[in-house]
GROMACS .gro file of N, CA and C in nm:
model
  408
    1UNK      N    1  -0.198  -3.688  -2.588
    1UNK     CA    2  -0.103  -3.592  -2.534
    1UNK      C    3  -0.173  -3.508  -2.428
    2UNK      N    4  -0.123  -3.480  -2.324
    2UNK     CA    5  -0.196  -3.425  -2.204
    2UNK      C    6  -0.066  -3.304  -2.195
    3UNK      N    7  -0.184  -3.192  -2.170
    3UNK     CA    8  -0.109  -3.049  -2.118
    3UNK      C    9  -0.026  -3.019  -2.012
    4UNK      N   10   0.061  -2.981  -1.993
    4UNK     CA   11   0.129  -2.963  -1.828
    4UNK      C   12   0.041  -2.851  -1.774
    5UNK      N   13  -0.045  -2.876  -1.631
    5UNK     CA   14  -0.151  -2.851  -1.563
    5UNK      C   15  -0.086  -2.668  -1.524
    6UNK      N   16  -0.180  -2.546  -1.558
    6UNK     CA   17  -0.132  -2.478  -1.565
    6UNK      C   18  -0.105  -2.342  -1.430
    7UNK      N   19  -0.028  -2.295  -1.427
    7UNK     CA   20  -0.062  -2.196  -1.279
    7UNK      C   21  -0.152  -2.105  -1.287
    8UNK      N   22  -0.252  -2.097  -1.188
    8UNK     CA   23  -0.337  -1.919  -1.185
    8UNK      C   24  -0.271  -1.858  -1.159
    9UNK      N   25  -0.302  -1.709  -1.231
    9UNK     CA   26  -0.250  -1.584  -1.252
    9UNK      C   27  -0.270  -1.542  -1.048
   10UNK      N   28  -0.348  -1.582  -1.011
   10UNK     CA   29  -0.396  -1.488  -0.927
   10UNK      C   30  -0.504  -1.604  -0.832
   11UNK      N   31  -0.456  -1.582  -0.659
   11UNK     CA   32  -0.574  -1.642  -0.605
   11UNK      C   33  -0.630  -1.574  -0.475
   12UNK      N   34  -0.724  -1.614  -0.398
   12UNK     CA   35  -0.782  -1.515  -0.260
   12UNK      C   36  -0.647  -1.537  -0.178
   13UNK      N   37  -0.654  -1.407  -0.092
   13UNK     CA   38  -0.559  -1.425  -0.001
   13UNK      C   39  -0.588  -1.495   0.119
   14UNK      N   40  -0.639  -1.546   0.157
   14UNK     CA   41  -0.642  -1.637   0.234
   14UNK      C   42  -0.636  -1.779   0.211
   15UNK      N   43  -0.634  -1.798   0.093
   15UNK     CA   44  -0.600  -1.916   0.073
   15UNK      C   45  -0.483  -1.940  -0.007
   16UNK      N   46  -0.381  -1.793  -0.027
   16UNK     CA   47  -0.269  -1.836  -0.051
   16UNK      C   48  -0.204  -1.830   0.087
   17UNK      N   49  -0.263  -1.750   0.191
   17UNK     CA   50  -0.150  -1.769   0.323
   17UNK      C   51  -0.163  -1.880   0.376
   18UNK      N   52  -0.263  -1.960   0.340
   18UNK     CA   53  -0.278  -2.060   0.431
   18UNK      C   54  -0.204  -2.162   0.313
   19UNK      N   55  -0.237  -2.171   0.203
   19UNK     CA   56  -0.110  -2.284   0.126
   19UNK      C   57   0.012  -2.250   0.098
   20UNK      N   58   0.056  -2.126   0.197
   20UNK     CA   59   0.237  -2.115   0.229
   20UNK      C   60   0.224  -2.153   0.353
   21UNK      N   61   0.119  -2.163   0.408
   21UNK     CA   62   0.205  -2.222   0.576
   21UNK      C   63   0.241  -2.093   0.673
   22UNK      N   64   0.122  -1.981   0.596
   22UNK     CA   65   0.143  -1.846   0.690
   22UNK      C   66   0.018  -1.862   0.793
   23UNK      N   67  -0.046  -1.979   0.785
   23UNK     CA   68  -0.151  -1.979   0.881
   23UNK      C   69  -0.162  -2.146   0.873
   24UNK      N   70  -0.243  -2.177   0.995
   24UNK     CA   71  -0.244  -2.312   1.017
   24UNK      C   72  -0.371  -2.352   0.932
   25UNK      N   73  -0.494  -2.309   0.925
   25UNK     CA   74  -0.600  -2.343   0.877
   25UNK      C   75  -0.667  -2.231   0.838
   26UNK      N   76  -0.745  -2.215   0.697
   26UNK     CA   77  -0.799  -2.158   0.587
   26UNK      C   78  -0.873  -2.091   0.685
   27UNK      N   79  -0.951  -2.135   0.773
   27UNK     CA   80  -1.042  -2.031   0.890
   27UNK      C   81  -0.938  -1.889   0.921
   28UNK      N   82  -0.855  -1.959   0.949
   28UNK     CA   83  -0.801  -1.841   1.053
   28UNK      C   84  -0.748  -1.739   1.005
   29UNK      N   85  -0.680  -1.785   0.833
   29UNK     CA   86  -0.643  -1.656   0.762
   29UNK      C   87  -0.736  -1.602   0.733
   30UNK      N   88  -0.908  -1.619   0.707
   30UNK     CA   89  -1.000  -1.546   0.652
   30UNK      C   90  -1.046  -1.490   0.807
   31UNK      N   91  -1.008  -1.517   0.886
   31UNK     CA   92  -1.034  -1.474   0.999
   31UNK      C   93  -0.993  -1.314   1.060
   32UNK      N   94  -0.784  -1.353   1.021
   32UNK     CA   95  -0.702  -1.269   1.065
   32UNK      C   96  -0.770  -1.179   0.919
   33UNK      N   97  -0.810  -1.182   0.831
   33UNK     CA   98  -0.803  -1.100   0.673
   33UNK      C   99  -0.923  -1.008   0.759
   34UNK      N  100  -1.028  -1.037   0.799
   34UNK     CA  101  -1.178  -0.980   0.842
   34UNK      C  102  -1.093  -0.871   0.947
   35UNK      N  103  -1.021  -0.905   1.044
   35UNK     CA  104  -1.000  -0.893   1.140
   35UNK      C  105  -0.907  -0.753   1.139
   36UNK      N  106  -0.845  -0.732   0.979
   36UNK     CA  107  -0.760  -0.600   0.934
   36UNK      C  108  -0.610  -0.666   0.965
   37UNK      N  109  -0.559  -0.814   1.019
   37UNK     CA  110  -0.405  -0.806   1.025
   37UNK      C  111  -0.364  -0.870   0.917
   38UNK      N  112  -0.455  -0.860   0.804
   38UNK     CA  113  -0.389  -0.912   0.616
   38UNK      C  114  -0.387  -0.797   0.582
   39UNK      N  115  -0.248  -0.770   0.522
   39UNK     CA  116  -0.223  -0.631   0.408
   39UNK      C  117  -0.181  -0.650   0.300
   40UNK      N  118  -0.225  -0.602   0.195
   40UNK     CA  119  -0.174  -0.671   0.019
   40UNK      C  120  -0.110  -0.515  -0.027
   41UNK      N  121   0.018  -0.491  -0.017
   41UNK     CA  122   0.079  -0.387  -0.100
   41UNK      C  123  -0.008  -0.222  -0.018
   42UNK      N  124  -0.022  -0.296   0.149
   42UNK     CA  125  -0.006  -0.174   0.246
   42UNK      C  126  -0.161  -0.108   0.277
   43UNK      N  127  -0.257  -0.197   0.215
   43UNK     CA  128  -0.395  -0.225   0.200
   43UNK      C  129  -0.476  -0.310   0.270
   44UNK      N  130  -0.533  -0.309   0.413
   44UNK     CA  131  -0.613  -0.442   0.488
   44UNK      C  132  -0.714  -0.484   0.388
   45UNK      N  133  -0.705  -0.576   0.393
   45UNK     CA  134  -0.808  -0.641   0.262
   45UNK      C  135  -0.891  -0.748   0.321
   46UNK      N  136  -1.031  -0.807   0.224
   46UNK     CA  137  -1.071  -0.929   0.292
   46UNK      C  138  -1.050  -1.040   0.244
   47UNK      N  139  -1.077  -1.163   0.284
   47UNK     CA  140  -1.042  -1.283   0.272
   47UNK      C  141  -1.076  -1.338   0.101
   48UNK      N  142  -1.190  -1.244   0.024
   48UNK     CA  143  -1.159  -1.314  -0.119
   48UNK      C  144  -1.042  -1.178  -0.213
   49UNK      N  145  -0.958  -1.122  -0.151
   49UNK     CA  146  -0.919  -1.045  -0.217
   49UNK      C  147  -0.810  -1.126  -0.303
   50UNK      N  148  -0.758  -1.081  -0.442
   50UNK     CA  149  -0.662  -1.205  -0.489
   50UNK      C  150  -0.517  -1.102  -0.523
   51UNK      N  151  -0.456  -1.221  -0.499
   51UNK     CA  152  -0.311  -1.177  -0.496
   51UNK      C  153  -0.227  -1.238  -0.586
   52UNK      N  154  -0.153  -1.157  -0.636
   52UNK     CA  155  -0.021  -1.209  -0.779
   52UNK      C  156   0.059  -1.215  -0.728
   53UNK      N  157   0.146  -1.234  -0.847
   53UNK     CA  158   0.325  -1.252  -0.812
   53UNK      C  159   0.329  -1.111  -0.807
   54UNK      N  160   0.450  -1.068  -0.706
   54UNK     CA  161   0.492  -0.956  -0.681
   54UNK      C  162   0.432  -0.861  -0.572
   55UNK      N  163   0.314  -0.946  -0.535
   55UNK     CA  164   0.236  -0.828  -0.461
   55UNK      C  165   0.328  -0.855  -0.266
   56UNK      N  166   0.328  -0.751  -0.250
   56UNK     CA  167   0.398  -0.776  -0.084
   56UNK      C  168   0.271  -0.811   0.033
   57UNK      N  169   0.260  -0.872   0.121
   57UNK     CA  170   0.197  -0.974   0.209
   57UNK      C  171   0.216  -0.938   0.301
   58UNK      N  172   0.159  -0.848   0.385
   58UNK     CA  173   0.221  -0.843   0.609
   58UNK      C  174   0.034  -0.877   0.649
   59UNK      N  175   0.109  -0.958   0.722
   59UNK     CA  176   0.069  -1.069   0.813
   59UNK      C  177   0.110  -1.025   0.929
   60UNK      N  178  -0.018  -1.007   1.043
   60UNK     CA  179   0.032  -1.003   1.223
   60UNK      C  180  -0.038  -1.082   1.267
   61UNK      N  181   0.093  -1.204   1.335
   61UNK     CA  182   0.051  -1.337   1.404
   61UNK      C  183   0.147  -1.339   1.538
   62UNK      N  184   0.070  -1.332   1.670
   62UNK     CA  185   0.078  -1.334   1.770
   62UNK      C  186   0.187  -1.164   1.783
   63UNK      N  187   0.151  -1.120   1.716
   63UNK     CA  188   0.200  -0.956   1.767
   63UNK      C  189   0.312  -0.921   1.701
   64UNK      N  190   0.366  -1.015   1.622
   64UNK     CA  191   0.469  -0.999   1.506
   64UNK      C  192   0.444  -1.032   1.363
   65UNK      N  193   0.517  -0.936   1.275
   65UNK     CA  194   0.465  -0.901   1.129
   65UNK      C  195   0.568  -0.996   1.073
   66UNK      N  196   0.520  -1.065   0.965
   66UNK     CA  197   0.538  -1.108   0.872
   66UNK      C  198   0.524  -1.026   0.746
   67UNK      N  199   0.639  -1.004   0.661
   67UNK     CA  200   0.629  -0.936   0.534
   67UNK      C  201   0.718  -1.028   0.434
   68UNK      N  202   0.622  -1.065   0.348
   68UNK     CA  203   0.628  -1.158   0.205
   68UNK      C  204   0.611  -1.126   0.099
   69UNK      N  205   0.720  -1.141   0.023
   69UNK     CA  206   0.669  -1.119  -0.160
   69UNK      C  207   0.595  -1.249  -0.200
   70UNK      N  208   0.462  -1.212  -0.273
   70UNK     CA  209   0.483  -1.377  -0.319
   70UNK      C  210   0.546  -1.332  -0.460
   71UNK      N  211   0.615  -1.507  -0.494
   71UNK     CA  212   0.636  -1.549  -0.605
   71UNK      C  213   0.614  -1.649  -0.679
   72UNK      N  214   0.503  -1.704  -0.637
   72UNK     CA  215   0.454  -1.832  -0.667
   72UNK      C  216   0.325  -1.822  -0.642
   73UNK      N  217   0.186  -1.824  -0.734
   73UNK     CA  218   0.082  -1.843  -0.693
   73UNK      C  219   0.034  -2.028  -0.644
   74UNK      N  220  -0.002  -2.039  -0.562
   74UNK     CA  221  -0.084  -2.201  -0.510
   74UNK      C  222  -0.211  -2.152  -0.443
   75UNK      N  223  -0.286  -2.251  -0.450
   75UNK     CA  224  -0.396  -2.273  -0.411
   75UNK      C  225  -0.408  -2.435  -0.307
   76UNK      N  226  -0.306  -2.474  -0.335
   76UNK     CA  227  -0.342  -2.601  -0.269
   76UNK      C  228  -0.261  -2.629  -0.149
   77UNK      N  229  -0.251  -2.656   0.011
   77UNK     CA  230  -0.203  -2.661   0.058
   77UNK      C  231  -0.036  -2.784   0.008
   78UNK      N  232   0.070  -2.748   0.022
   78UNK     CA  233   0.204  -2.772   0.037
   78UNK      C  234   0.278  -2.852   0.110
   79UNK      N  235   0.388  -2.866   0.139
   79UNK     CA  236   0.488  -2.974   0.217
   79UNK      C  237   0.593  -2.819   0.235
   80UNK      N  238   0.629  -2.831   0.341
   80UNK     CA  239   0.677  -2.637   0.375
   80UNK      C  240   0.791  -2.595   0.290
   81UNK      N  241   0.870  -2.739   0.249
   81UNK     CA  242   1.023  -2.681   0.131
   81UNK      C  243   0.918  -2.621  -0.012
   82UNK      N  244   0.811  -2.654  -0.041
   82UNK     CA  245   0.802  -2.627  -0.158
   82UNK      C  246   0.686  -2.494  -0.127
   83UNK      N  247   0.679  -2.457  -0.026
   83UNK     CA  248   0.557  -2.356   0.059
   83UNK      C  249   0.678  -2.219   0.046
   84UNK      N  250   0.785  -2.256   0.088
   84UNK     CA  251   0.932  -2.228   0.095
   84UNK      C  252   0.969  -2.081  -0.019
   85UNK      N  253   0.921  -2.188  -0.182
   85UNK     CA  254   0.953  -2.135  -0.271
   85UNK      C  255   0.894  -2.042  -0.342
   86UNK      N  256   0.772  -2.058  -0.258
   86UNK     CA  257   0.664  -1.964  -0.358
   86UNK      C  258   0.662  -1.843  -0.295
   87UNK      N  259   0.754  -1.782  -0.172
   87UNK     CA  260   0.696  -1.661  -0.127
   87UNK      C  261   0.876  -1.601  -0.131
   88UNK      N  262   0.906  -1.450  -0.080
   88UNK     CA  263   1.006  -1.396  -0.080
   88UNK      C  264   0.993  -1.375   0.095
   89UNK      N  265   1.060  -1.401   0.189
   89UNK     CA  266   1.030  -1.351   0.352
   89UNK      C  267   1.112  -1.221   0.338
   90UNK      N  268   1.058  -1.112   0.396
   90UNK     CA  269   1.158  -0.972   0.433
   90UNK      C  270   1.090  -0.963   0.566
   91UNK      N  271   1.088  -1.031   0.600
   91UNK     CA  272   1.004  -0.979   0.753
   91UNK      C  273   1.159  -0.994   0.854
   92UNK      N  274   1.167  -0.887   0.923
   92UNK     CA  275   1.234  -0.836   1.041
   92UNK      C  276   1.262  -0.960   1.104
   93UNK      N  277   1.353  -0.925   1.196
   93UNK     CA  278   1.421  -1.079   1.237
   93UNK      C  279   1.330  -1.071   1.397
   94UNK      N  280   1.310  -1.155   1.456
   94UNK     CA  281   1.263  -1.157   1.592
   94UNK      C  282   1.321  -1.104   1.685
   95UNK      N  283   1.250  -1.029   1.830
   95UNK     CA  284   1.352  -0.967   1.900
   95UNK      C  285   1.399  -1.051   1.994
   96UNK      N  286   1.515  -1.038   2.076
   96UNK     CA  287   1.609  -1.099   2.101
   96UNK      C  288   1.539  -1.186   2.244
   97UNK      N  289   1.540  -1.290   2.301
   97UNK     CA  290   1.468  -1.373   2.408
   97UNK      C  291   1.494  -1.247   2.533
   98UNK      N  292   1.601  -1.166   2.534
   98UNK     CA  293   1.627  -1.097   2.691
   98UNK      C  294   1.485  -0.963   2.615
   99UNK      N  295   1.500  -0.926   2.544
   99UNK     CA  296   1.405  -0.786   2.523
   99UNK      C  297   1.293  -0.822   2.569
  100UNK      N  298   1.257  -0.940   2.520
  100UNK     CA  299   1.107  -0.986   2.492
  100UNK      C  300   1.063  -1.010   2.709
  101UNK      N  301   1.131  -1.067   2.720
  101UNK     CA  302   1.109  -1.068   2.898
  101UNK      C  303   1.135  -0.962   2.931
  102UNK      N  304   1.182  -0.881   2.953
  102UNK     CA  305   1.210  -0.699   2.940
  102UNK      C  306   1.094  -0.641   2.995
  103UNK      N  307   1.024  -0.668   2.882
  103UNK     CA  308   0.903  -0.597   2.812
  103UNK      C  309   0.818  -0.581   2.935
  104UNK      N  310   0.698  -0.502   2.998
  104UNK     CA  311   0.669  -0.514   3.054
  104UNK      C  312   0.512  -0.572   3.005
  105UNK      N  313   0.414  -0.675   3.100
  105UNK     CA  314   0.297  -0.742   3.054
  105UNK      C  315   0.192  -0.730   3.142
  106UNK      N  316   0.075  -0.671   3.082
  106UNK     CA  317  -0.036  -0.621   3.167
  106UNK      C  318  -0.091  -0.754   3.158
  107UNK      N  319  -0.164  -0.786   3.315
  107UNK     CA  320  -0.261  -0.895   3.297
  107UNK      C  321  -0.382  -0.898   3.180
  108UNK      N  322  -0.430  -0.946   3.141
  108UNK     CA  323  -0.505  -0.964   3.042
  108UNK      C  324  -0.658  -0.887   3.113
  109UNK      N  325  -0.711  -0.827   3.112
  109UNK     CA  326  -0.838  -0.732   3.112
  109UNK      C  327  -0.806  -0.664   3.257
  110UNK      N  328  -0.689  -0.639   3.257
  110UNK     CA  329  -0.649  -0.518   3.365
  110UNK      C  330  -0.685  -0.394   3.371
  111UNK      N  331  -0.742  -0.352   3.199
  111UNK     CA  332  -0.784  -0.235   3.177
  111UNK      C  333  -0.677  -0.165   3.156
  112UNK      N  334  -0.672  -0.037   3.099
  112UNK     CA  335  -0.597   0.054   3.011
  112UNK      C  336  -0.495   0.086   3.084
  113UNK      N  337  -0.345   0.126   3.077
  113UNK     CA  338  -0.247   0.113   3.125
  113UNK      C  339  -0.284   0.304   3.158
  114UNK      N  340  -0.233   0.267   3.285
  114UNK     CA  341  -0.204   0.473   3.371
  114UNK      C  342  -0.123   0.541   3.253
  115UNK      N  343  -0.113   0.676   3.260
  115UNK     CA  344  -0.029   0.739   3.233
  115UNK      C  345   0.083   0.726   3.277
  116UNK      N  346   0.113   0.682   3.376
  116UNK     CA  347   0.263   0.644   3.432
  116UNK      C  348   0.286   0.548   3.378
  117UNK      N  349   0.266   0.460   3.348
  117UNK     CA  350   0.255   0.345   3.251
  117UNK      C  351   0.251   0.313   3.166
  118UNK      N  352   0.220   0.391   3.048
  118UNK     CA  353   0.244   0.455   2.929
  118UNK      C  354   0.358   0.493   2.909
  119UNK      N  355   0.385   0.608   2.985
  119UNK     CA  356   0.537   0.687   2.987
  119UNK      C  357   0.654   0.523   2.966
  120UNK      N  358   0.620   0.483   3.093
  120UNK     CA  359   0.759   0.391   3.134
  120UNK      C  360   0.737   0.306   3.011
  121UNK      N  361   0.632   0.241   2.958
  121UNK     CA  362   0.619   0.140   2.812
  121UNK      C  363   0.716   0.211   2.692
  122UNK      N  364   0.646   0.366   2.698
  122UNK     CA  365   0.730   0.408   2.555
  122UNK      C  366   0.905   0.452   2.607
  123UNK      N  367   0.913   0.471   2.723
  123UNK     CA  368   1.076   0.490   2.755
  123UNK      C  369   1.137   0.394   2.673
  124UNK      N  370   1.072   0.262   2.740
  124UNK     CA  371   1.121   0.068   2.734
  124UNK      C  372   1.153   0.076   2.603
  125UNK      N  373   1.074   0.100   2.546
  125UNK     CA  374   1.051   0.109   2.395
  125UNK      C  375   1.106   0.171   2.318
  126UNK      N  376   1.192   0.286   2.399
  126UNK     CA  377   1.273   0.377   2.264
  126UNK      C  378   1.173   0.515   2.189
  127UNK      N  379   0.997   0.500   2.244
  127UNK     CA  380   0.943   0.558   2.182
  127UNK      C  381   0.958   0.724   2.279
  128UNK      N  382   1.043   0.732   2.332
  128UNK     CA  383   1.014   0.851   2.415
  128UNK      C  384   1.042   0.968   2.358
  129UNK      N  385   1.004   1.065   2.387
  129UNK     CA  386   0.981   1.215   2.389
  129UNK      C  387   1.029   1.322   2.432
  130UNK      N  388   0.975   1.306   2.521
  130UNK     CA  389   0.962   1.364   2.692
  130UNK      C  390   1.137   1.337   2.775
  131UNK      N  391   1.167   1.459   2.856
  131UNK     CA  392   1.222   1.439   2.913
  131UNK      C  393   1.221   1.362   3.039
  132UNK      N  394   1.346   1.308   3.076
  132UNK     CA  395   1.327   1.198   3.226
  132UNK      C  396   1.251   1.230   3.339
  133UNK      N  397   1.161   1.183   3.449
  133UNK     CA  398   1.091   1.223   3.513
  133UNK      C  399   1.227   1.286   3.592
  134UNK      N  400   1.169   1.361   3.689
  134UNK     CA  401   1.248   1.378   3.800
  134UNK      C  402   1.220   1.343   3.948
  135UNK      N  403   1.291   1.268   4.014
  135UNK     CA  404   1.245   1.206   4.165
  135UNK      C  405   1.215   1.305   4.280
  136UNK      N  406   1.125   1.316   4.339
  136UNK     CA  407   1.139   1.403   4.423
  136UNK      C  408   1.217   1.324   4.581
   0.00000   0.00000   0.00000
């Protein structure tokens, strides 16, 4: 008589994001974990930290958060319907294709955006403050 093979209570987080299919390869979640964009229940953690059922998961991959319950501990990489089942997604829906071109995009080592530039980012953004400039 053979046992039905049993689940761990608990495994590193990086190797449960990477056997849901929240990362492509085990490097990169212990990567993003080092790196501070793994959070376990609002906590940056490192790559052997271990995670249960219930604990909440945000993940930032390419500049957008991912937030996951798990509910399923694995350790072993998956087929994505059954990657599917083991987590809860609450993560925010994506912003819309017109916002995202909107947006305004500094060349890549352009160096720190002006103060005028700032301003107009957080206007874009909704993050404003400050009253409207005025034109002379």
């Amino acid at each position: 008589m053979t046992l039905p093979p049993t689940q761990p209570s608990s495994a590193r987080v990086d190797s449960w994001t990477w056997a849901t299919r929240l990362f492509k390869t085990r490097s990169a979640a212990a990567t993003a974990c080092r790196g501070g964009h793994v959070k376990v229940n609002g906590v940056a953690v490192k790559p052997a930290h271990q995670v249960k059922a219930g604990d909440e998961v945000r993940v930032r991959i390419s500049g957008l958060e991912r937030i996951v319950i798990v509910e399923q501990i694995i350790t072993k990489r998956v087929g994505a319907a059954i990657a599917a089942q083991c987590l809860i997604d609450k993560s925010p829906p994506p912003p819309a294709p017109e916002i995202v071109a909107a947006m305004p995009r500094r060349d890549r080592g352009a160096g720190r955006p002006t103060k005028r530039e700032r301003r107009e980012t957080d206007r874009l953004l909704g993050r404003d403050d400050s009253p409207p400039p005025h034109d002379e």
